[in-house]
Short mmCIF file of N, CA and C in Angstrom, two decimals:
data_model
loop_
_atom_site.label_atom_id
_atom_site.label_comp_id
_atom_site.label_asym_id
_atom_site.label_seq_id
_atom_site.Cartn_x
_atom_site.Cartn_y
_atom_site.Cartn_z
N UNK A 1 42.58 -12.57 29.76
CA UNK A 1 43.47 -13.65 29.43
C UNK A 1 44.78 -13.07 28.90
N UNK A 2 46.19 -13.66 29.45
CA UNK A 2 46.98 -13.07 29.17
C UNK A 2 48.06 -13.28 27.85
N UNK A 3 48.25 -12.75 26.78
CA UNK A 3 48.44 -12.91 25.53
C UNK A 3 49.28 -14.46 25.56
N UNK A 4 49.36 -15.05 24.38
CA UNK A 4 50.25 -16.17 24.53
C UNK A 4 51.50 -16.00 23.37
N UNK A 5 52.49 -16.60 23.72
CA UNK A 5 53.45 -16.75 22.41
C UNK A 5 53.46 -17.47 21.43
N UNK A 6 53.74 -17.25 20.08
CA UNK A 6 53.22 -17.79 18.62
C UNK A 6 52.93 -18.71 19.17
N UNK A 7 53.80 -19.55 19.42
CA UNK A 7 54.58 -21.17 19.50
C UNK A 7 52.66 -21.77 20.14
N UNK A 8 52.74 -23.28 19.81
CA UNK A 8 51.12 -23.88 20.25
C UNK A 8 52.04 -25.58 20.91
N UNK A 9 51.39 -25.85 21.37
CA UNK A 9 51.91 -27.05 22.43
C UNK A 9 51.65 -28.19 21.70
N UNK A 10 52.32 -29.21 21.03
CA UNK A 10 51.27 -30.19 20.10
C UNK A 10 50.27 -30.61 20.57
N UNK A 11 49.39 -31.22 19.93
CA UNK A 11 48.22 -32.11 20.07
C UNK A 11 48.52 -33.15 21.00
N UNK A 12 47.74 -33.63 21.77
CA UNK A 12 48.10 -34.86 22.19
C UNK A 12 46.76 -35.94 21.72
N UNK A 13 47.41 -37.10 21.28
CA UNK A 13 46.12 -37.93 20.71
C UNK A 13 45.51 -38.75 21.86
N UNK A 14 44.41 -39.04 21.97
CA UNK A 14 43.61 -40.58 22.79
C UNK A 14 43.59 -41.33 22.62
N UNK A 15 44.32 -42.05 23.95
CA UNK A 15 44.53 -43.10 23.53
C UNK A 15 43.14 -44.24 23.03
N UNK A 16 43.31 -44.90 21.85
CA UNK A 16 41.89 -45.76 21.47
C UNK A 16 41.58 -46.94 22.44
N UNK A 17 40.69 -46.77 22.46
CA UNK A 17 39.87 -48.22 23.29
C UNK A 17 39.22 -49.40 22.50
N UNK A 18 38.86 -50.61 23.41
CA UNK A 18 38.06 -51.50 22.70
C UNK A 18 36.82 -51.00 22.02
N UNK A 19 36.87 -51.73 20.70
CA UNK A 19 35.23 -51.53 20.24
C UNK A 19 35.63 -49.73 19.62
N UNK A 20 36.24 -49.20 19.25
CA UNK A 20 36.19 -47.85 18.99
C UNK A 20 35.21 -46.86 19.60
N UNK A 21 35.54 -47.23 20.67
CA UNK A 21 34.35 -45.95 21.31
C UNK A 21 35.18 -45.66 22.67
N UNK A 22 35.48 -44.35 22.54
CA UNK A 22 35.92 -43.44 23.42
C UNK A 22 35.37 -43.61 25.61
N UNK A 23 36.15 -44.52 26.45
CA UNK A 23 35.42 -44.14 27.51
C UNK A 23 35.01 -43.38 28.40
N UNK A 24 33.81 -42.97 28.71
CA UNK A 24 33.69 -42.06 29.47
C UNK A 24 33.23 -40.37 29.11
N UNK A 25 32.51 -40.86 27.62
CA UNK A 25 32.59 -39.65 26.66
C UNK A 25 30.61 -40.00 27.16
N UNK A 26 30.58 -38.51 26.96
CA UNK A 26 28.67 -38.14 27.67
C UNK A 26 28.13 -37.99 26.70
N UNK A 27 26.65 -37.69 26.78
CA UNK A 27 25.97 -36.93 25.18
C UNK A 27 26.74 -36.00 25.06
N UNK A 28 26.56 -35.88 23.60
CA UNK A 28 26.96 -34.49 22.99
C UNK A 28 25.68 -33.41 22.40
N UNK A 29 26.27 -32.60 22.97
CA UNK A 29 25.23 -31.30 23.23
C UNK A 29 24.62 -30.85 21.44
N UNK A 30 23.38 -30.53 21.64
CA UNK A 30 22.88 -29.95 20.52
C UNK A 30 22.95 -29.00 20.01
N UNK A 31 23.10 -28.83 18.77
CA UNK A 31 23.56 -27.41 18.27
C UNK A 31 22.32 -26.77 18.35
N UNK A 32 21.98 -25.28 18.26
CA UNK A 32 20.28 -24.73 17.87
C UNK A 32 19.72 -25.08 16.44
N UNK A 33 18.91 -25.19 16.87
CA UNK A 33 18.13 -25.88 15.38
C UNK A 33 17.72 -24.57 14.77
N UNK A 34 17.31 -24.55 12.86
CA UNK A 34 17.60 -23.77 12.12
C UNK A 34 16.25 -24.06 11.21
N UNK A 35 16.40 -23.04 10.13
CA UNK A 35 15.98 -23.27 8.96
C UNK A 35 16.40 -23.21 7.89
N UNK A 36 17.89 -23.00 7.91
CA UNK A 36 18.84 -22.74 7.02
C UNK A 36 18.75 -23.69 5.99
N UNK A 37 19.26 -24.92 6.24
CA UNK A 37 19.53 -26.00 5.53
C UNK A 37 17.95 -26.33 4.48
N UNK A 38 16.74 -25.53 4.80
CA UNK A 38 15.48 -26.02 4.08
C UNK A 38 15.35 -25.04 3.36
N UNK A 39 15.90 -23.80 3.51
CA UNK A 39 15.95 -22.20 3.28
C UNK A 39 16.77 -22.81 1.75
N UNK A 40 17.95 -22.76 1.79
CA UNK A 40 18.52 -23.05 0.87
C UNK A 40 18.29 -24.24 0.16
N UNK A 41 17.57 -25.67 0.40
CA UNK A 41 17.14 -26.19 -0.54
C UNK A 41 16.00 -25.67 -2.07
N UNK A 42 15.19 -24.96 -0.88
CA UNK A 42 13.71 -24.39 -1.44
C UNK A 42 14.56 -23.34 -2.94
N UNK A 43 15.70 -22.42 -2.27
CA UNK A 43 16.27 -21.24 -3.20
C UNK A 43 16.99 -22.38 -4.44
N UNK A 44 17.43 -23.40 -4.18
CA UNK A 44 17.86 -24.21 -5.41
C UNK A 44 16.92 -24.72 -6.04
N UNK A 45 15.38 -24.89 -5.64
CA UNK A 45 14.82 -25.54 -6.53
C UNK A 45 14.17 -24.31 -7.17
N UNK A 46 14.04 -23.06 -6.53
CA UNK A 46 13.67 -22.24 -7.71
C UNK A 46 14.18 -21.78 -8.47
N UNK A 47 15.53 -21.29 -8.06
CA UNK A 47 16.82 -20.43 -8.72
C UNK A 47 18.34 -21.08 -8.46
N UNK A 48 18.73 -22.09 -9.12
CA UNK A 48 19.69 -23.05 -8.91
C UNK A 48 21.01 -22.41 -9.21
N UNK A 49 21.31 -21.29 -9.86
CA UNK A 49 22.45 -20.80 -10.02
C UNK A 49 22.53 -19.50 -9.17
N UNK A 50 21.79 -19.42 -8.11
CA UNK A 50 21.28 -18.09 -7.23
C UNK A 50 22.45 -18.67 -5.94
N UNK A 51 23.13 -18.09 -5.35
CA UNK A 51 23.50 -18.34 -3.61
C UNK A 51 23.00 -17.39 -3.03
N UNK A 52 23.34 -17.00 -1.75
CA UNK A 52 23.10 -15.58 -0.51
C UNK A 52 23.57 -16.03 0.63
N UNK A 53 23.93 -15.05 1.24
CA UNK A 53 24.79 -14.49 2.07
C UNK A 53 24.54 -15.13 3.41
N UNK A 54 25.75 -15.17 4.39
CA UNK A 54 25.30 -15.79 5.68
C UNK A 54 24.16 -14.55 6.51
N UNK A 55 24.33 -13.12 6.36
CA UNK A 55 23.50 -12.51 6.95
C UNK A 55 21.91 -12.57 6.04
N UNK A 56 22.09 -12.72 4.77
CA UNK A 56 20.09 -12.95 4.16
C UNK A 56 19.88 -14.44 5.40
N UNK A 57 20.60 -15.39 5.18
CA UNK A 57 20.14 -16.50 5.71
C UNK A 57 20.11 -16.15 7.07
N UNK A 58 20.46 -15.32 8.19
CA UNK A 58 20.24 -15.32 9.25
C UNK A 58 18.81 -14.22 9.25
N UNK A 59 18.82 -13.27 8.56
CA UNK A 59 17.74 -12.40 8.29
C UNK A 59 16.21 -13.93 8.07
N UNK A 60 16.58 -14.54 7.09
CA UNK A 60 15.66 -15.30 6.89
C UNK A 60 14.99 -16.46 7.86
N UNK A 61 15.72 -17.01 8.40
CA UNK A 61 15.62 -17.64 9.42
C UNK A 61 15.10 -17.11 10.85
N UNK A 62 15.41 -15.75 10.99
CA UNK A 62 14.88 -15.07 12.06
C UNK A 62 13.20 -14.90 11.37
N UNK A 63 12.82 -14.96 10.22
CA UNK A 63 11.39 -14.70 9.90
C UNK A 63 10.80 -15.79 10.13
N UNK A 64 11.47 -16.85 9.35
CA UNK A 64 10.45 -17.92 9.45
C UNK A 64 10.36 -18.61 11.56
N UNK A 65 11.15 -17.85 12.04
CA UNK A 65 11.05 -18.32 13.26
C UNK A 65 9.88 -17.72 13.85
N UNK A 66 9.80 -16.63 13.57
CA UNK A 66 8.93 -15.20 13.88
C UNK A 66 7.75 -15.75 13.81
N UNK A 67 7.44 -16.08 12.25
CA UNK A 67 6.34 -16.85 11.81
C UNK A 67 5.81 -17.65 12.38
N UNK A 68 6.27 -18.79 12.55
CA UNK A 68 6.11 -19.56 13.44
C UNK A 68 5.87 -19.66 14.56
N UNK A 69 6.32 -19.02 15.50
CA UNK A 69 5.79 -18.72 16.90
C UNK A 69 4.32 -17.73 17.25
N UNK A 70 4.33 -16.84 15.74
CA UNK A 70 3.07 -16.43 15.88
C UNK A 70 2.62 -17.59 15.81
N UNK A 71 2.11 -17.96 14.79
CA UNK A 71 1.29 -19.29 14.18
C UNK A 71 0.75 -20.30 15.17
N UNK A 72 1.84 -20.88 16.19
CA UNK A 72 2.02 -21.56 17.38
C UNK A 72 1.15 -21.29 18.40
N UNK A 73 1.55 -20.15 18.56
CA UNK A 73 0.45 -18.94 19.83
C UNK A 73 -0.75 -18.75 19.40
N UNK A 74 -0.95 -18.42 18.09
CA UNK A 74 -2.50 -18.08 17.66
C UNK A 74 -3.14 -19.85 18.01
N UNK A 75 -2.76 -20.54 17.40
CA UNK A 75 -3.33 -21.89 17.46
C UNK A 75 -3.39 -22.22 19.01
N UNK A 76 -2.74 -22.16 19.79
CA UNK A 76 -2.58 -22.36 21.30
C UNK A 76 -4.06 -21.83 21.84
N UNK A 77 -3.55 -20.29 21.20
CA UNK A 77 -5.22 -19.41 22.00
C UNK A 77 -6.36 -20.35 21.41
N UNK A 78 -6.57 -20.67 20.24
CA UNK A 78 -7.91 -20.85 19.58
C UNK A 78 -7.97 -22.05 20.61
N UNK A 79 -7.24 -23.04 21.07
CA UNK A 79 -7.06 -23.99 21.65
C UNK A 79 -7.32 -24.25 22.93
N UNK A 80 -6.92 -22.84 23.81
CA UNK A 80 -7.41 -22.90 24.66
C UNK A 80 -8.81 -21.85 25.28
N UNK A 81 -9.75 -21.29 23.86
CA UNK A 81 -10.49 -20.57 23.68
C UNK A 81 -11.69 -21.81 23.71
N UNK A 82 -11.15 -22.70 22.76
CA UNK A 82 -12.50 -23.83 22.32
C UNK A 82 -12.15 -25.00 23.51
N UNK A 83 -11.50 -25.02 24.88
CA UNK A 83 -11.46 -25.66 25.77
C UNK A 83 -10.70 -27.36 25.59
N UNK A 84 -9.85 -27.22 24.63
CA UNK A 84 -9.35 -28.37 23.83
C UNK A 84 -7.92 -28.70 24.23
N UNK A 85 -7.45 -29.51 24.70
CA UNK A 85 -6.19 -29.77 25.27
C UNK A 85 -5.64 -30.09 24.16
N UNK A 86 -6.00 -30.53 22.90
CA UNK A 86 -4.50 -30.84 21.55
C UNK A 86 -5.12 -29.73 21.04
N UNK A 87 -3.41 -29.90 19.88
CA UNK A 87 -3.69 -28.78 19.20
C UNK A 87 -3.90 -29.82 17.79
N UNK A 88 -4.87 -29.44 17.03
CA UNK A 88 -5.08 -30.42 15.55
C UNK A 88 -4.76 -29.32 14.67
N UNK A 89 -4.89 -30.36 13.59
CA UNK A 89 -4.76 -29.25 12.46
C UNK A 89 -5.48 -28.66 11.91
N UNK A 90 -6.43 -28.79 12.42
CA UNK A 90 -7.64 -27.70 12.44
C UNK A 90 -7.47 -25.98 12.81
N UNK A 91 -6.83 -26.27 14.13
CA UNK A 91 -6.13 -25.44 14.46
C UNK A 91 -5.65 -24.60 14.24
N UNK A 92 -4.13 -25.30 13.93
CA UNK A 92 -2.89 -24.73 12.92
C UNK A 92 -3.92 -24.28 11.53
N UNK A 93 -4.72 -24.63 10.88
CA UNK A 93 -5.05 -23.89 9.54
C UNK A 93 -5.95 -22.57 9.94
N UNK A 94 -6.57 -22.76 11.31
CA UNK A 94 -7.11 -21.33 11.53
C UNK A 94 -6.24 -20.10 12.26
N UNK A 95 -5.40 -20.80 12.59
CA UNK A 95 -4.42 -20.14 12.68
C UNK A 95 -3.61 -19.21 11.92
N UNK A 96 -3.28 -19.76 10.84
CA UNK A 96 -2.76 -19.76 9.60
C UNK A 96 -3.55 -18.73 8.95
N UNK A 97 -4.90 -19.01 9.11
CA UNK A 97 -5.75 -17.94 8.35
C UNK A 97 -5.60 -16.51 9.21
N UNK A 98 -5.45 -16.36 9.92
CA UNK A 98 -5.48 -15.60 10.85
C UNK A 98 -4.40 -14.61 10.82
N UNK A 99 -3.13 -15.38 11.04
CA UNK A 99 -2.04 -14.60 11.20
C UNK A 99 -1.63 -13.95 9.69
N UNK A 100 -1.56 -15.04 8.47
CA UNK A 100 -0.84 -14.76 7.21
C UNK A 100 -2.40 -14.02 6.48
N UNK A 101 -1.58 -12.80 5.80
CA UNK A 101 -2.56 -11.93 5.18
C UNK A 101 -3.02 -12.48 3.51
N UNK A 102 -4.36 -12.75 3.28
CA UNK A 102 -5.01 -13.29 2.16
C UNK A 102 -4.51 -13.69 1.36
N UNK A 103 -4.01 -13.40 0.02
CA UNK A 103 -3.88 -14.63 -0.88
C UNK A 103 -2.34 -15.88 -0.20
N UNK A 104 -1.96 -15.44 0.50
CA UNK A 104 -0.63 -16.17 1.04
C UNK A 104 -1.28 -17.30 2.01
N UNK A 105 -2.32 -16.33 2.66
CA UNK A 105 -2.61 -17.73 3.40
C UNK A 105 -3.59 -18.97 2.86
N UNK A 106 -4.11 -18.10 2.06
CA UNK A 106 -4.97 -19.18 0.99
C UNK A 106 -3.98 -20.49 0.21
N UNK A 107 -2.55 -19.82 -0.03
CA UNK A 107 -1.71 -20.86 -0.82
C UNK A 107 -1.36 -22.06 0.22
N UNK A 108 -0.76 -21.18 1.69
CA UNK A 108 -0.55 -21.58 3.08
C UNK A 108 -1.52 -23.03 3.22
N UNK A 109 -2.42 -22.48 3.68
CA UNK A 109 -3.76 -23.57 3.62
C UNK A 109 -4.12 -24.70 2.32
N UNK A 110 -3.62 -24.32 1.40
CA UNK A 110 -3.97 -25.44 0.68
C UNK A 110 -2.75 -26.53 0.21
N UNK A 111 -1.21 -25.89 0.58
CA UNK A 111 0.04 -26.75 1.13
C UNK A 111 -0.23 -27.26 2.19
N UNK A 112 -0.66 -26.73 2.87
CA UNK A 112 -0.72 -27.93 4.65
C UNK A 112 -1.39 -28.62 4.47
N UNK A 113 -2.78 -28.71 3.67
CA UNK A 113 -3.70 -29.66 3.78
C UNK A 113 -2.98 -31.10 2.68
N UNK A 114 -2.74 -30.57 1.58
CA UNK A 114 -2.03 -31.69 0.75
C UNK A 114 -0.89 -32.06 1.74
N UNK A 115 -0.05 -31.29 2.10
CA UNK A 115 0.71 -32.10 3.55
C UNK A 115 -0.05 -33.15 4.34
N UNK A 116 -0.93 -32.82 5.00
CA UNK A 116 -1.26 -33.41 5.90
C UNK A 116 -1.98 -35.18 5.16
N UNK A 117 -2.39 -34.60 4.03
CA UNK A 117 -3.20 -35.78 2.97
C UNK A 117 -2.26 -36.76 2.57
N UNK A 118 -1.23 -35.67 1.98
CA UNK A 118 0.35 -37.03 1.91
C UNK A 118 0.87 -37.73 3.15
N UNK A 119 0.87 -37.13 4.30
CA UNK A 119 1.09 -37.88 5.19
C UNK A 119 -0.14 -38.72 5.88
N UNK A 120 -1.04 -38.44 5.78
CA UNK A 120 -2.12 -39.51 6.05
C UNK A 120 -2.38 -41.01 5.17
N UNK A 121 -1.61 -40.40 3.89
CA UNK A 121 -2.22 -41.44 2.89
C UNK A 121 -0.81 -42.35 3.12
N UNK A 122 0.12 -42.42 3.65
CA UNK A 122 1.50 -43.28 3.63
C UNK A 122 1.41 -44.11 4.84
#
């Protein structure tokens, strides 16, 4: 691309339509989904005067993705080991046991299940 001069061309505005809505405008595309935004809730409720960096949060987010797709896959196999077309949460907790190493997954397992209890009971 060949360099340009300072100078920028103004804006030109659109013109508005009836009803405020733009015609002829398509979906708008999705950004990639994250864990950022839950990453940093969780760090305020433990350590509220704590921030970190855009690279911890990309470091972090690449784990819990990591995590997760193990987790996903292990449950898939058990799934399609025990000849079962869903995946329950049966599953996902043997899963869980599986992939995350002892006392973590013990905490693991007993958050999902109160998860799953709070959302059953609503």
């Amino acid at each position: 691309m060949a360099p340009t001069s300072g100078k920028k061309a103004p804006a030109k505005k659109a013109p508005k339509s009836e009803g405020g809505k733009a015609k002829g405008k398509g979906k708008k595309t999705k950004g990639t989904e994250s864990y950022k935004l839950y990453i940093f809730k969780v760090l305020k409720q433990v350590h509220p005067d704590t921030g970190i960096s855009s690279k911890s949060m990309a470091i972090l987010n690449s784990f819990i993705v990591d995590q997760f797709e193990k987790i996903a896959s292990a449950a898939a196999q058990l799934s399609r080991v025990n000849k079962k077309p869903t995946l329950t949460s049966r599953e996902i907790q043997t899963a869980v046991r599986l992939v995350l190493p002892g006392e973590l997954a013990k905490h693991a397992v007993s958050e999902g299940t109160k998860a799953v209890t709070k959302f059953t009971s609503a």
